[in-house]
Coordinates of C-alpha atoms in Angstrom, one line a residue:
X1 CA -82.6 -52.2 37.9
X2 CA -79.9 -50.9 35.7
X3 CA -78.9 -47.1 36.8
X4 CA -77.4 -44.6 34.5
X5 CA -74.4 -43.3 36.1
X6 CA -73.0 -44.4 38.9
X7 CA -70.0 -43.6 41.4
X8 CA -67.7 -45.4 43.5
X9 CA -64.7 -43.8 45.8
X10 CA -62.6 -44.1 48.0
X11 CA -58.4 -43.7 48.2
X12 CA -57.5 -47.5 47.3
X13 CA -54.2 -47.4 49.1
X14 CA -53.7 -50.1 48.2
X15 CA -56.4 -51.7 46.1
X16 CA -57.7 -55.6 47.4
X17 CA -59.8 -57.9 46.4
X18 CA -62.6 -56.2 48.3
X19 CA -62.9 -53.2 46.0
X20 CA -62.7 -55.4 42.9
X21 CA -65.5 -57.2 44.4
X22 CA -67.4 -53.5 44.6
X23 CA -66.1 -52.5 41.2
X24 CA -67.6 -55.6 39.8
X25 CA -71.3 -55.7 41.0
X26 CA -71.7 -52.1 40.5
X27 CA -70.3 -51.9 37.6
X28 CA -73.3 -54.8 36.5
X29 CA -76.4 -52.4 37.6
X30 CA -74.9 -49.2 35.7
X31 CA -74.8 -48.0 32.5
X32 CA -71.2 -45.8 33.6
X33 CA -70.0 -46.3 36.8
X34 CA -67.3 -44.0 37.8
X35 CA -64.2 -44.9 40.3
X36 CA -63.1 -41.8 42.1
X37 CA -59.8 -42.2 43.6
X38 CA -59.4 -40.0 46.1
X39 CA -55.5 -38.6 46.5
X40 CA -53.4 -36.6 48.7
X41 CA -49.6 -35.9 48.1
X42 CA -47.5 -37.3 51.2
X43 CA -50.1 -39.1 53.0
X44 CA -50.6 -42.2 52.0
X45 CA -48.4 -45.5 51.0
X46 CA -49.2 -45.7 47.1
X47 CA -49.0 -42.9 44.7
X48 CA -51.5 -41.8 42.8
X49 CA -50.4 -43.3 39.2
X50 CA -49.5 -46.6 41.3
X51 CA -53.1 -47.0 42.1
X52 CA -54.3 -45.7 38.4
X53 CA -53.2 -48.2 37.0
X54 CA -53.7 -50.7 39.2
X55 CA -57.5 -50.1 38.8
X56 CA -57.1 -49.4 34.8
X57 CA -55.9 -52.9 34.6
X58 CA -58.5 -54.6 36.7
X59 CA -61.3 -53.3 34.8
X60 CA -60.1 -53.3 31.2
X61 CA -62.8 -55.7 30.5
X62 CA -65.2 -53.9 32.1
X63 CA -65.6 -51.2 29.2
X64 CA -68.2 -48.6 31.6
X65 CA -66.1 -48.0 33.8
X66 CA -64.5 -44.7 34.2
X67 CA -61.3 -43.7 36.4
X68 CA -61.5 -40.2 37.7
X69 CA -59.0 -38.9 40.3
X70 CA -59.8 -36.2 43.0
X71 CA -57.1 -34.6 45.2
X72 CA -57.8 -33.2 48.1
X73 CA -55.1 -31.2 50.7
X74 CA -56.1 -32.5 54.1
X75 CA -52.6 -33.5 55.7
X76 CA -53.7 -36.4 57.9
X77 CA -56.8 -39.0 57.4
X78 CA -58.4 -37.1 60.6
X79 CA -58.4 -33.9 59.2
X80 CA -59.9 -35.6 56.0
X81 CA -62.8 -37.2 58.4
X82 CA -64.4 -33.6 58.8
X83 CA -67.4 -32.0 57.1
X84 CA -65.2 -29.4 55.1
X85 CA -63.4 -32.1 53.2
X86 CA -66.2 -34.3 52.7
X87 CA -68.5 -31.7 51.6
X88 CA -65.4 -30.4 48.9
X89 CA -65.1 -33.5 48.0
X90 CA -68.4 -34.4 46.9
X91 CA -68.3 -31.4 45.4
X92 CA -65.2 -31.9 43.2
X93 CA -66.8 -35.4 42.3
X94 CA -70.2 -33.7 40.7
X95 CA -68.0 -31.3 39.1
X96 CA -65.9 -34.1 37.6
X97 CA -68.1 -36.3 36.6
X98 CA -70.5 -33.8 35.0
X99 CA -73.5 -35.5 35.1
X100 CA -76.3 -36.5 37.7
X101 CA -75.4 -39.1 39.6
X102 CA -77.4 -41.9 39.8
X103 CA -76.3 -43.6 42.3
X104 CA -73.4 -44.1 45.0
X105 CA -71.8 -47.2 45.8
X106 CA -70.1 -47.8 49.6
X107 CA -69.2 -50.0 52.2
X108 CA -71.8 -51.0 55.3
X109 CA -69.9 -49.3 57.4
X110 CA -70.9 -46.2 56.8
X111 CA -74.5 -47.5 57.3
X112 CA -76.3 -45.4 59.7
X113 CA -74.0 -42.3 59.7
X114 CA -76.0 -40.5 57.2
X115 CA -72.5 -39.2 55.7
X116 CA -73.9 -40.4 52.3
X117 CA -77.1 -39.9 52.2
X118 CA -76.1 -35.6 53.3
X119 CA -73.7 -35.3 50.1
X120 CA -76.0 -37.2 47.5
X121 CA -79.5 -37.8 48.1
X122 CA -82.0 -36.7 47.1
X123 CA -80.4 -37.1 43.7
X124 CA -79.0 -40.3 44.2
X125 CA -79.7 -43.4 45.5
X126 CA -77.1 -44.8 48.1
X127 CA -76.3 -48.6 48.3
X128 CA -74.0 -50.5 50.9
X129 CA -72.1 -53.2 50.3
X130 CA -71.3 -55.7 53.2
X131 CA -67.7 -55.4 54.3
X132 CA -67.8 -58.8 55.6
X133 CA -67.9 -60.4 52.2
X134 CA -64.4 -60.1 51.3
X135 CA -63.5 -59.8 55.2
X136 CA -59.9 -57.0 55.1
X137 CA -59.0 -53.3 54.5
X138 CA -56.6 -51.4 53.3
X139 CA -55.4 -50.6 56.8
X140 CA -54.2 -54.1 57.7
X141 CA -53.1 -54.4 54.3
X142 CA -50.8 -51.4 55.1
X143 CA -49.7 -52.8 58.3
X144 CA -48.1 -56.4 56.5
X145 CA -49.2 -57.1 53.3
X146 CA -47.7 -60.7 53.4
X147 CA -50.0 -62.0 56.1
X148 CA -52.6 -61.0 53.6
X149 CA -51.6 -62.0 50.5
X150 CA -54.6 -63.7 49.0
X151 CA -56.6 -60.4 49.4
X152 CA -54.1 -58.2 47.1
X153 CA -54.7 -58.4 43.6
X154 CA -52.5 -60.0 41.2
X155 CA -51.9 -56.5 39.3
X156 CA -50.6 -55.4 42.8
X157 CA -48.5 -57.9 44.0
X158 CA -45.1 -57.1 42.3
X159 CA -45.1 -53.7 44.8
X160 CA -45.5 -55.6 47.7
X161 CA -43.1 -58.8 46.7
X162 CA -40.4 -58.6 49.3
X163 CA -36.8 -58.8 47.0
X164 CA -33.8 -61.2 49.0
X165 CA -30.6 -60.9 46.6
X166 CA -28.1 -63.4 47.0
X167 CA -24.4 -61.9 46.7
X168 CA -21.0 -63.5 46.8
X169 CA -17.8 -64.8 44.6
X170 CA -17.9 -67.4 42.0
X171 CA -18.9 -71.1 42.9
X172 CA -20.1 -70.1 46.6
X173 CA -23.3 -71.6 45.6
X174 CA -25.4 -68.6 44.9
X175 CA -27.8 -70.6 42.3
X176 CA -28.4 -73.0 44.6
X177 CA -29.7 -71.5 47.7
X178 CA -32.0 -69.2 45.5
X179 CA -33.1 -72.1 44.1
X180 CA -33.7 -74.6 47.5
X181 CA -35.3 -71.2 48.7
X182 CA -37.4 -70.5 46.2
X183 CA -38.8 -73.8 46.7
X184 CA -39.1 -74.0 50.2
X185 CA -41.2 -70.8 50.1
X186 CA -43.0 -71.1 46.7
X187 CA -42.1 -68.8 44.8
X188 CA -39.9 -67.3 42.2
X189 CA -36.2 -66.9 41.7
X190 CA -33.9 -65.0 39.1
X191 CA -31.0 -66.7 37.8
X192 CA -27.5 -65.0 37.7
X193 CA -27.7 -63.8 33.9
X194 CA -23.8 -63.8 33.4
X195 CA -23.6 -67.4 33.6
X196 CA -25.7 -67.7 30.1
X197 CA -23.5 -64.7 28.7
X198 CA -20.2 -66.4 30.1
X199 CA -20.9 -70.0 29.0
X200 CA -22.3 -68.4 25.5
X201 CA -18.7 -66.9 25.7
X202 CA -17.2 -69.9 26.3
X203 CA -15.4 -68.7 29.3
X204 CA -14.9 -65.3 31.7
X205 CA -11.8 -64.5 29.6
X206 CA -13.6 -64.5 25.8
X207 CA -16.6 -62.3 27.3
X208 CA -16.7 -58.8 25.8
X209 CA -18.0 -55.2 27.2
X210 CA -21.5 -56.1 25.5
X211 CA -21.8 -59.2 26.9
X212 CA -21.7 -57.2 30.1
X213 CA -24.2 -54.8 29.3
X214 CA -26.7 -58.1 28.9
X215 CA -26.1 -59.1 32.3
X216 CA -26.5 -55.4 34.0
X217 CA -29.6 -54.9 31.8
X218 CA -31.0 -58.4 31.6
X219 CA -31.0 -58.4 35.4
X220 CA -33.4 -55.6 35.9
X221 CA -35.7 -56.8 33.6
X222 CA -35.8 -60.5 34.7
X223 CA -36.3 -59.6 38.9
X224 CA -39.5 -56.8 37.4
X225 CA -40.8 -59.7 35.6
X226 CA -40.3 -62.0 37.9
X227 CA -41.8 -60.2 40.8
X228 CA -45.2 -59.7 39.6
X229 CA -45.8 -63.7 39.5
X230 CA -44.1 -64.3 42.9
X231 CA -45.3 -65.1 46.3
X232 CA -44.4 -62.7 48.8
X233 CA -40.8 -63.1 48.3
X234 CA -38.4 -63.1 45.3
X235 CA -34.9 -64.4 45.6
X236 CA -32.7 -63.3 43.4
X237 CA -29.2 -64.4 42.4
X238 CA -26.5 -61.5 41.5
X239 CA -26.6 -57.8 41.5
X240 CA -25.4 -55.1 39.6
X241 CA -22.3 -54.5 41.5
X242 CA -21.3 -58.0 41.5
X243 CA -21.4 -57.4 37.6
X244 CA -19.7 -54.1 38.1
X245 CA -17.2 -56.5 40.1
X246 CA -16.0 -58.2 36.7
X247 CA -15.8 -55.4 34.8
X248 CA -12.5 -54.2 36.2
X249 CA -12.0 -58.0 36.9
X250 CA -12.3 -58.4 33.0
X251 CA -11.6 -55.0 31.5
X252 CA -9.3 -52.4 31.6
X253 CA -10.5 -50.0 34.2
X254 CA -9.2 -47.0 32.1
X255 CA -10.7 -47.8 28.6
X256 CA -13.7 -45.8 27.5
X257 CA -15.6 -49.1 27.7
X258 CA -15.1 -50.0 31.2
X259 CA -16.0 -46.6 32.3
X260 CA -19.5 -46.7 30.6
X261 CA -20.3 -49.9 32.2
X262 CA -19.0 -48.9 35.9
X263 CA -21.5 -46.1 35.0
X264 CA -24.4 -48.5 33.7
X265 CA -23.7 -50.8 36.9
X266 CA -24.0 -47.9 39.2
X267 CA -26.9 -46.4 37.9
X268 CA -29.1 -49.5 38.1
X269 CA -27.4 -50.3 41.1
X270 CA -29.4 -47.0 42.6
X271 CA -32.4 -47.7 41.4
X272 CA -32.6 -51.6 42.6
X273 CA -34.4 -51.7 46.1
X274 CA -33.1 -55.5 48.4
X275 CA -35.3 -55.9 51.4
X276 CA -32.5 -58.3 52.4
X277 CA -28.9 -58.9 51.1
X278 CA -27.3 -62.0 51.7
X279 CA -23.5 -62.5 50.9
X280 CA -22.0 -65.8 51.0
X281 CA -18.5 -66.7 51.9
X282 CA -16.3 -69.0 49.9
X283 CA -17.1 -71.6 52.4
X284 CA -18.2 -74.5 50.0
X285 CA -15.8 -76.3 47.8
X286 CA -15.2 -74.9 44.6
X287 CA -16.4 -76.3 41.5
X288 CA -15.1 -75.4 37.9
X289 CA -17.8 -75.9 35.6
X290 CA -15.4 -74.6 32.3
X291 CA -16.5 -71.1 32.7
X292 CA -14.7 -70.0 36.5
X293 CA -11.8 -68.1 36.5
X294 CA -8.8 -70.2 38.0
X295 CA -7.2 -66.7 39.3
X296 CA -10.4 -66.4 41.2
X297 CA -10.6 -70.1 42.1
X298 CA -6.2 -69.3 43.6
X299 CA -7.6 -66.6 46.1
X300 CA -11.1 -66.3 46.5
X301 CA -11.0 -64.8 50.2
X302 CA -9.4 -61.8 48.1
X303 CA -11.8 -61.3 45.8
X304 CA -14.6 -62.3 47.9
X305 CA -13.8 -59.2 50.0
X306 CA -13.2 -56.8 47.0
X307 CA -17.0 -57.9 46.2
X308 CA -17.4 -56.9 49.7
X309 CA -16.0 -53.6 50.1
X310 CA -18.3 -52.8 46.8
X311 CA -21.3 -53.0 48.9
X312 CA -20.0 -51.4 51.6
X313 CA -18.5 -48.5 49.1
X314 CA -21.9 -47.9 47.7
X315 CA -24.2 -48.4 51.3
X316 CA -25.5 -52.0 50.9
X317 CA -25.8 -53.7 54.4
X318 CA -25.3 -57.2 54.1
X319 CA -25.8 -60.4 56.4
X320 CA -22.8 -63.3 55.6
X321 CA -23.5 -66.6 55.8
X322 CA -21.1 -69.5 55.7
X323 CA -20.8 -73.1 56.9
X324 CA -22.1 -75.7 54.1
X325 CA -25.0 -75.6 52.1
X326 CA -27.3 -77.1 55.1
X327 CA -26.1 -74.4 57.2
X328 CA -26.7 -71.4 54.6
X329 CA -30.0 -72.9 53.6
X330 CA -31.2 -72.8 57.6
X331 CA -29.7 -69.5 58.6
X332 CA -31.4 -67.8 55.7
X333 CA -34.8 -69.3 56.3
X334 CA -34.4 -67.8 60.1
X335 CA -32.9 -64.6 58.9
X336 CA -35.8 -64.0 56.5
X337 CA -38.3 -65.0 59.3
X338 CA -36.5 -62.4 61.9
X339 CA -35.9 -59.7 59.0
X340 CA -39.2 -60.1 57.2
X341 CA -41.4 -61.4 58.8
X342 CA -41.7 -64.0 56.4
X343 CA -42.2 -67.9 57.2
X344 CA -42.4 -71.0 55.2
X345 CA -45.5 -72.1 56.8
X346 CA -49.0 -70.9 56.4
X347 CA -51.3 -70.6 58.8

């Protein structure tokens, strides 16, 4: 049977697999079906527009269905559980959606309460789907969304990637541990852009302003692309104070250029969010691959600690490891596990 209008509701915070599953079959027996997301400043996880658009971009293909969102003002999910805000809410939907209502689509486990059946019937049919068919909720979601990964969507995943930058001077093997740990955990990394710029260059000392620009902006754009194909975890090599680092390293801290970069670095410094930072010390030998700088290579405990007091200077907490590459490589797997909650084993 194929129903005119239809609706489906519910807050989404966050959206899994389960509600695409919902979205899907009753979006096949109506004509229109209407998602109502259900929102509420300050009380839940995901905003409003966050979960917009994660729905928009699930059902794109899916040409009947409509996205409608409903706020309501109850301050807590128990104060939402009562009769007055159901009732307004039901009431808020029929207004929005301006048309009977067909039907209305929900979960089995609101089977038997009549909650339903007392806001829509007689003038709509209700239908239940069975929970147990794509067996989590947005509740244990919310509690760790890693040890449910499989049940988040892919157009969700970037929000709930877990971000591990890798800090620390030149040739203290940065690109290698994001790379070994990338591995080990299957996932993605992001490459230190300055080291394209810099061997482009043909060395630290030929690079200009611009070509620091490329590595502050290139940065952010590579870890926001690379998140939304990872798995769980992102490691990423380089930040933007690092980069700010080698602009007074490179430039002349009082020329109109430097102060516009120092100003770039900071600003997307502020808006990069690490769920871990680890800093490396200059524990490993170093290597000169034609781009390093020798004054660097002369003292790197002294600029390894003017890296340092960067972070500290603009409130990043750090963890250091040292030791060789075995050791770095171990600790960070067991800080990751302790810190995140985040193993290289499945279960």
């Amino acid at each position: 049977m194929k129903y005119k209008v239809g609706m489906y509701g519910g807050s989404f915070d966050p959206l899994h697999i389960g509600h695409i599953h919902d979205i899907i079959k009753a979006s096949s027996i109506c004509e229109e079906l209407y998602v109502i997301i259900s929102w509420c400043d300050g009380r839940e996880s995901t905003s409003k527009e966050l979960r917009y658009r994660w729905i928009l971009n699930s059902t794109r293909h899916l040409p009947n269905v409509k996205i409608i969102l409903i706020e309501d003002k109850a301050v807590s999910k128990e104060e939402y559980n009562t009769n007055y805000y159901w009732e307004k809410g039901a009431k808020d939907i029929k207004n929005a959606i301006g048309k009977p209502i067909d039907v209305v689509f929900c979960g089995d486990d609101y089977y038997g309460t009549n909650r339903f059946e007392s806001l829509y019937c007689p003038e709509s049919k209700v239908i239940y789907f069975e929970r147990k068919e794509v067996p989590i909720s947005s509740t244990e979601i919310r509690e760790w969304a890693s040890n449910h990964w499989d049940y988040i969507p892919n157009v969700c995943k970037s929000y709930y990637t877990r971000k591990v930058l890798v800090v620390g001077g030149e040739s203290t093997g940065k690109s290698t541990l994001v790379q070994n740990l990338a591995l080990a955990y299957n996932t993605n990394f992001v490459s230190e852009v300055g080291r394209d710029t810099c061997a482009y260059a043909g060395g630290e000392k030929y690079m200009t302003v611009d070509d620091l620009y490329e590595n502050l902006l290139k940065q952010r754009i590579n870890v926001d692309e690379a998140a939304k194909s990872s798995n769980r975890i992102l490691f990423v090599d380089t930040d933007a104070l690092t980069t700010k680092f080698y602009v007074n390293f490179l430039l002349d801290e009082t020329s109109p250029h430097a102060k516009l970069c120092n100003e770039l670095a900071l600003a997307i410094h502020n808006i990069n969010k690490w769920d871990l930072v680890l800093f490396l010390e200059p524990t490993v030998d170093f290597v000169q691959d034609g781009t390093r700088s020798e004054e660097i290579a002369s003292d790197r405990e002294k600029y390894s600690n003017q890296i340092k007091a960067l972070l500290q200077e603009n409130g990043v907490r750090y963890i250091c490891l040292d030791g060789d590459y075995l050791d770095r490589f171990v600790k960070a797997k067991s800080i990751i596990k302790n810190q995140l909650n985040i193993d290289t084993t499945w279960q």
